[in-house]
PDB file of C-alpha atoms in Angstrom:
ATOM      1  CA  UNK A   1       2.961  -1.121  34.797  1.00 96.00           C
ATOM      2  CA  UNK A   2       5.909   0.267  33.209  1.00 95.00           C
ATOM      3  CA  UNK A   3       6.858   3.367  31.377  1.00 95.00           C
ATOM      4  CA  UNK A   4       7.732   4.094  28.585  1.00 91.00           C
ATOM      5  CA  UNK A   5       9.442   6.764  27.971  1.00 92.00           C
ATOM      6  CA  UNK A   6       9.922   8.284  23.682  1.00 90.00           C
ATOM      7  CA  UNK A   7      12.007  10.303  22.559  1.00 90.00           C
ATOM      8  CA  UNK A   8      13.447  12.030  19.266  1.00 92.00           C
ATOM      9  CA  UNK A   9      15.362  14.404  17.717  1.00 93.00           C
ATOM     10  CA  UNK A  10      15.699  16.099  14.803  1.00 97.00           C
ATOM     11  CA  UNK A  11      18.306  18.116  13.085  1.00 97.00           C
ATOM     12  CA  UNK A  12      18.152  21.976  12.677  1.00 98.00           C
ATOM     13  CA  UNK A  13      19.530  23.932  10.198  1.00 98.00           C
ATOM     14  CA  UNK A  14      19.726  27.773  10.492  1.00 98.00           C
ATOM     15  CA  UNK A  15      18.613  28.515   7.116  1.00 97.00           C
ATOM     16  CA  UNK A  16      17.813  26.893   3.488  1.00 97.00           C
ATOM     17  CA  UNK A  17      21.735  28.138   2.575  1.00 97.00           C
ATOM     18  CA  UNK A  18      22.732  25.432   4.968  1.00 97.00           C
ATOM     19  CA  UNK A  19      21.544  22.346   3.472  1.00 98.00           C
ATOM     20  CA  UNK A  20      23.482  20.273   1.198  1.00 97.00           C
ATOM     21  CA  UNK A  21      22.862  21.281  -2.849  1.00 98.00           C
ATOM     22  CA  UNK A  22      21.114  18.903  -3.360  1.00 98.00           C
ATOM     23  CA  UNK A  23      18.682  19.287  -0.855  1.00 98.00           C
ATOM     24  CA  UNK A  24      18.328  22.316  -1.746  1.00 98.00           C
ATOM     25  CA  UNK A  25      17.607  21.376  -4.916  1.00 98.00           C
ATOM     26  CA  UNK A  26      14.819  19.921  -3.433  1.00 98.00           C
ATOM     27  CA  UNK A  27      13.511  22.347  -1.312  1.00 98.00           C
ATOM     28  CA  UNK A  28      13.832  24.804  -4.119  1.00 98.00           C
ATOM     29  CA  UNK A  29      10.363  22.272  -6.165  1.00 98.00           C
ATOM     30  CA  UNK A  30       8.221  22.698  -3.240  1.00 98.00           C
ATOM     31  CA  UNK A  31       8.571  26.345  -2.765  1.00 98.00           C
ATOM     32  CA  UNK A  32       7.914  25.757  -6.926  1.00 98.00           C
ATOM     33  CA  UNK A  33       5.464  23.503  -5.802  1.00 98.00           C
ATOM     34  CA  UNK A  34       3.831  25.053  -2.825  1.00 98.00           C
ATOM     35  CA  UNK A  35       3.363  28.690  -5.347  1.00 96.00           C
ATOM     36  CA  UNK A  36       0.994  26.375  -6.910  1.00 97.00           C
ATOM     37  CA  UNK A  37      -1.475  25.661  -4.171  1.00 98.00           C
ATOM     38  CA  UNK A  38      -4.918  25.883  -4.768  1.00 97.00           C
ATOM     39  CA  UNK A  39      -6.261  26.920  -1.455  1.00 96.00           C
ATOM     40  CA  UNK A  40      -8.498  30.310  -1.242  1.00 96.00           C
ATOM     41  CA  UNK A  41     -10.376  28.505   2.060  1.00 95.00           C
ATOM     42  CA  UNK A  42      -7.269  28.356   4.674  1.00 94.00           C
ATOM     43  CA  UNK A  43      -4.899  31.155   2.319  1.00 96.00           C
ATOM     44  CA  UNK A  44      -2.065  27.568   4.086  1.00 97.00           C
ATOM     45  CA  UNK A  45       0.001  27.402   1.081  1.00 98.00           C
ATOM     46  CA  UNK A  46       1.788  24.135   1.536  1.00 98.00           C
ATOM     47  CA  UNK A  47       3.977  22.808  -1.094  1.00 98.00           C
ATOM     48  CA  UNK A  48       5.934  19.597  -1.564  1.00 98.00           C
ATOM     49  CA  UNK A  49       8.655  17.638  -2.673  1.00 98.00           C
ATOM     50  CA  UNK A  50      10.013  14.037  -3.387  1.00 98.00           C
ATOM     51  CA  UNK A  51      12.959  12.464  -4.728  1.00 98.00           C
ATOM     52  CA  UNK A  52      12.791   8.816  -5.870  1.00 98.00           C
ATOM     53  CA  UNK A  53      15.847   6.420  -6.376  1.00 98.00           C
ATOM     54  CA  UNK A  54      14.984   6.970  -9.771  1.00 98.00           C
ATOM     55  CA  UNK A  55      16.113   9.899  -9.360  1.00 98.00           C
ATOM     56  CA  UNK A  56      13.024  11.416 -10.102  1.00 98.00           C
ATOM     57  CA  UNK A  57      11.819  13.981  -8.202  1.00 98.00           C
ATOM     58  CA  UNK A  58       7.622  14.634  -7.333  1.00 98.00           C
ATOM     59  CA  UNK A  59       5.852  17.765  -6.339  1.00 98.00           C
ATOM     60  CA  UNK A  60       2.867  18.833  -4.530  1.00 98.00           C
ATOM     61  CA  UNK A  61       0.601  20.751  -3.720  1.00 98.00           C
ATOM     62  CA  UNK A  62      -2.410  21.562  -0.698  1.00 97.00           C
ATOM     63  CA  UNK A  63      -5.647  21.394  -3.598  1.00 97.00           C
ATOM     64  CA  UNK A  64      -8.367  22.497  -0.876  1.00 96.00           C
ATOM     65  CA  UNK A  65     -12.641  22.133  -1.534  1.00 93.00           C
ATOM     66  CA  UNK A  66     -15.319  24.433  -0.792  1.00 92.00           C
ATOM     67  CA  UNK A  67     -15.982  20.529   1.590  1.00 89.00           C
ATOM     68  CA  UNK A  68     -12.624  20.437   3.548  1.00 79.00           C
ATOM     69  CA  UNK A  69     -12.037  16.897   3.984  1.00 80.00           C
ATOM     70  CA  UNK A  70     -12.119  16.522   0.298  1.00 87.00           C
ATOM     71  CA  UNK A  71      -9.214  18.595  -0.106  1.00 91.00           C
ATOM     72  CA  UNK A  72      -5.813  17.171   0.069  1.00 95.00           C
ATOM     73  CA  UNK A  73      -2.383  17.795   1.142  1.00 96.00           C
ATOM     74  CA  UNK A  74       0.759  18.295  -0.858  1.00 98.00           C
ATOM     75  CA  UNK A  75       2.436  16.069   1.033  1.00 98.00           C
ATOM     76  CA  UNK A  76      -0.224  13.394   0.346  1.00 97.00           C
ATOM     77  CA  UNK A  77      -0.555  14.356  -3.238  1.00 97.00           C
ATOM     78  CA  UNK A  78       2.945  13.693  -3.995  1.00 98.00           C
ATOM     79  CA  UNK A  79       3.662  10.037  -2.302  1.00 97.00           C
ATOM     80  CA  UNK A  80       0.177   9.205  -3.550  1.00 97.00           C
ATOM     81  CA  UNK A  81       1.042  10.191  -7.362  1.00 97.00           C
ATOM     82  CA  UNK A  82       4.944   8.907  -6.913  1.00 97.00           C
ATOM     83  CA  UNK A  83       2.818   5.337  -5.865  1.00 96.00           C
ATOM     84  CA  UNK A  84       0.861   5.728  -8.902  1.00 97.00           C
ATOM     85  CA  UNK A  85       3.151   6.201 -11.235  1.00 98.00           C
ATOM     86  CA  UNK A  86       6.547   4.863  -9.982  1.00 98.00           C
ATOM     87  CA  UNK A  87       4.877   1.525  -7.928  1.00 96.00           C
ATOM     88  CA  UNK A  88       8.380   0.308  -7.320  1.00 96.00           C
ATOM     89  CA  UNK A  89      10.577   3.071  -6.844  1.00 97.00           C
ATOM     90  CA  UNK A  90      11.859   3.450  -3.033  1.00 98.00           C
ATOM     91  CA  UNK A  91      11.307   7.036  -1.991  1.00 98.00           C
ATOM     92  CA  UNK A  92      14.933   8.627  -0.568  1.00 98.00           C
ATOM     93  CA  UNK A  93      13.513  11.826   0.710  1.00 98.00           C
ATOM     94  CA  UNK A  94      10.948  14.596   1.147  1.00 98.00           C
ATOM     95  CA  UNK A  95      10.838  18.211   1.282  1.00 98.00           C
ATOM     96  CA  UNK A  96       8.078  20.269   2.510  1.00 98.00           C
ATOM     97  CA  UNK A  97       7.706  24.479   2.663  1.00 98.00           C
ATOM     98  CA  UNK A  98       4.380  26.168   3.995  1.00 98.00           C
ATOM     99  CA  UNK A  99       3.770  29.772   4.475  1.00 98.00           C
ATOM    100  CA  UNK A 100       0.298  31.945   4.949  1.00 97.00           C
ATOM    101  CA  UNK A 101      -0.708  34.131   2.792  1.00 96.00           C
ATOM    102  CA  UNK A 102      -2.161  36.069   6.177  1.00 97.00           C
ATOM    103  CA  UNK A 103       1.007  36.182   8.135  1.00 97.00           C
ATOM    104  CA  UNK A 104       4.583  35.066   8.035  1.00 96.00           C
ATOM    105  CA  UNK A 105       5.530  31.925   8.811  1.00 97.00           C
ATOM    106  CA  UNK A 106       9.158  31.288   9.995  1.00 96.00           C
ATOM    107  CA  UNK A 107       9.272  27.835  11.785  1.00 97.00           C
ATOM    108  CA  UNK A 108       9.481  24.973  10.539  1.00 98.00           C
ATOM    109  CA  UNK A 109       6.287  23.175   9.934  1.00 97.00           C
ATOM    110  CA  UNK A 110       5.961  19.860  10.056  1.00 97.00           C
ATOM    111  CA  UNK A 111       3.613  16.839   7.902  1.00 97.00           C
ATOM    112  CA  UNK A 112      -0.096  16.809   9.468  1.00 95.00           C
ATOM    113  CA  UNK A 113      -1.151  14.109  10.684  1.00 94.00           C
ATOM    114  CA  UNK A 114      -3.207  12.325   8.261  1.00 95.00           C
ATOM    115  CA  UNK A 115       0.448  12.867   6.222  1.00 97.00           C
ATOM    116  CA  UNK A 116       2.908  11.182   8.317  1.00 96.00           C
ATOM    117  CA  UNK A 117      -0.128   8.350   8.698  1.00 95.00           C
ATOM    118  CA  UNK A 118       0.582   7.703   4.191  1.00 96.00           C
ATOM    119  CA  UNK A 119       4.578   8.747   4.823  1.00 97.00           C
ATOM    120  CA  UNK A 120       4.774   5.761   6.782  1.00 96.00           C
ATOM    121  CA  UNK A 121       2.977   3.818   5.306  1.00 95.00           C
ATOM    122  CA  UNK A 122       5.383   4.749   2.977  1.00 96.00           C
ATOM    123  CA  UNK A 123       8.018   3.454   4.920  1.00 96.00           C
ATOM    124  CA  UNK A 124       7.044   0.740   6.107  1.00 94.00           C
ATOM    125  CA  UNK A 125       6.507  -0.839   2.878  1.00 94.00           C
ATOM    126  CA  UNK A 126       9.771  -0.020   1.437  1.00 96.00           C
ATOM    127  CA  UNK A 127      11.528  -1.055   4.359  1.00 95.00           C
ATOM    128  CA  UNK A 128      13.674   1.493   4.430  1.00 96.00           C
ATOM    129  CA  UNK A 129      13.719   4.916   6.214  1.00 97.00           C
ATOM    130  CA  UNK A 130      12.415   8.581   4.332  1.00 98.00           C
ATOM    131  CA  UNK A 131      14.092  11.661   5.435  1.00 98.00           C
ATOM    132  CA  UNK A 132      12.659  14.948   5.762  1.00 98.00           C
ATOM    133  CA  UNK A 133      12.590  18.147   4.973  1.00 98.00           C
ATOM    134  CA  UNK A 134      10.382  20.825   6.322  1.00 98.00           C
ATOM    135  CA  UNK A 135      10.682  24.318   6.606  1.00 98.00           C
ATOM    136  CA  UNK A 136       8.361  27.906   6.658  1.00 98.00           C
ATOM    137  CA  UNK A 137       8.338  30.419   3.787  1.00 96.00           C
ATOM    138  CA  UNK A 138      12.157  31.307   5.527  1.00 96.00           C
ATOM    139  CA  UNK A 139      13.834  30.936   8.780  1.00 97.00           C
ATOM    140  CA  UNK A 140      15.025  26.799   9.850  1.00 98.00           C
ATOM    141  CA  UNK A 141      14.802  24.040   8.710  1.00 98.00           C
ATOM    142  CA  UNK A 142      13.655  20.626  10.200  1.00 98.00           C
ATOM    143  CA  UNK A 143      15.409  17.660   9.313  1.00 98.00           C
ATOM    144  CA  UNK A 144      13.721  14.507  10.369  1.00 98.00           C
ATOM    145  CA  UNK A 145      15.867  11.082   9.319  1.00 97.00           C
ATOM    146  CA  UNK A 146      12.978   8.774   9.163  1.00 96.00           C
ATOM    147  CA  UNK A 147       9.530   9.183   9.887  1.00 94.00           C
ATOM    148  CA  UNK A 148       9.470   7.397  12.535  1.00 93.00           C
ATOM    149  CA  UNK A 149      10.898  10.120  14.677  1.00 94.00           C
ATOM    150  CA  UNK A 150       7.379  12.242  13.861  1.00 94.00           C
ATOM    151  CA  UNK A 151       4.928   9.922  14.416  1.00 92.00           C
ATOM    152  CA  UNK A 152       7.135   7.347  16.786  1.00 89.00           C
ATOM    153  CA  UNK A 153       3.810   4.620  17.247  1.00 88.00           C
ATOM    154  CA  UNK A 154       2.702   4.047  13.650  1.00 85.00           C
ATOM    155  CA  UNK A 155      -0.272   2.590  12.914  1.00 85.00           C
ATOM    156  CA  UNK A 156       0.568   0.237   9.979  1.00 84.00           C
ATOM    157  CA  UNK A 157      -0.923  -3.560   8.564  1.00 83.00           C
ATOM    158  CA  UNK A 158       0.460  -5.019  11.546  1.00 82.00           C
ATOM    159  CA  UNK A 159      -2.022  -4.145  13.571  1.00 85.00           C
ATOM    160  CA  UNK A 160      -4.832  -5.012  11.450  1.00 88.00           C
TER     161      UNK A 160
END
């Protein structure tokens, strides 16, 4: 038997105002996308914005369906669109913002497991880390330098 210890680190900013200007702009795009979310069932709205190496910004919002598994999270909406429209582009960073229509969300909301797996696929494909910034509707903002910080044991093509 052996013990494997996994550690991770995130940068925590007190508010969006502490972020670099280009990240504030990207996060504001995520907030705008969040407002456009279609979330009549969960009342939990998420917006994402992806910055590509060609300087294109791809927004996405969660899109629900009465058949819950048929919906799609904001992160995957954006990342799959980016992959379809710009298949050779490198994803530099992702900004994510979430809110609830039922209560205030002031803690950073990270990508769900399915979104982490989707982001992992692109990070592995491009062989370059993707910065991930995530927040609620206000309050602290967390920054991960790579998806590996959020999903250290990613399942990828090497497992197939």
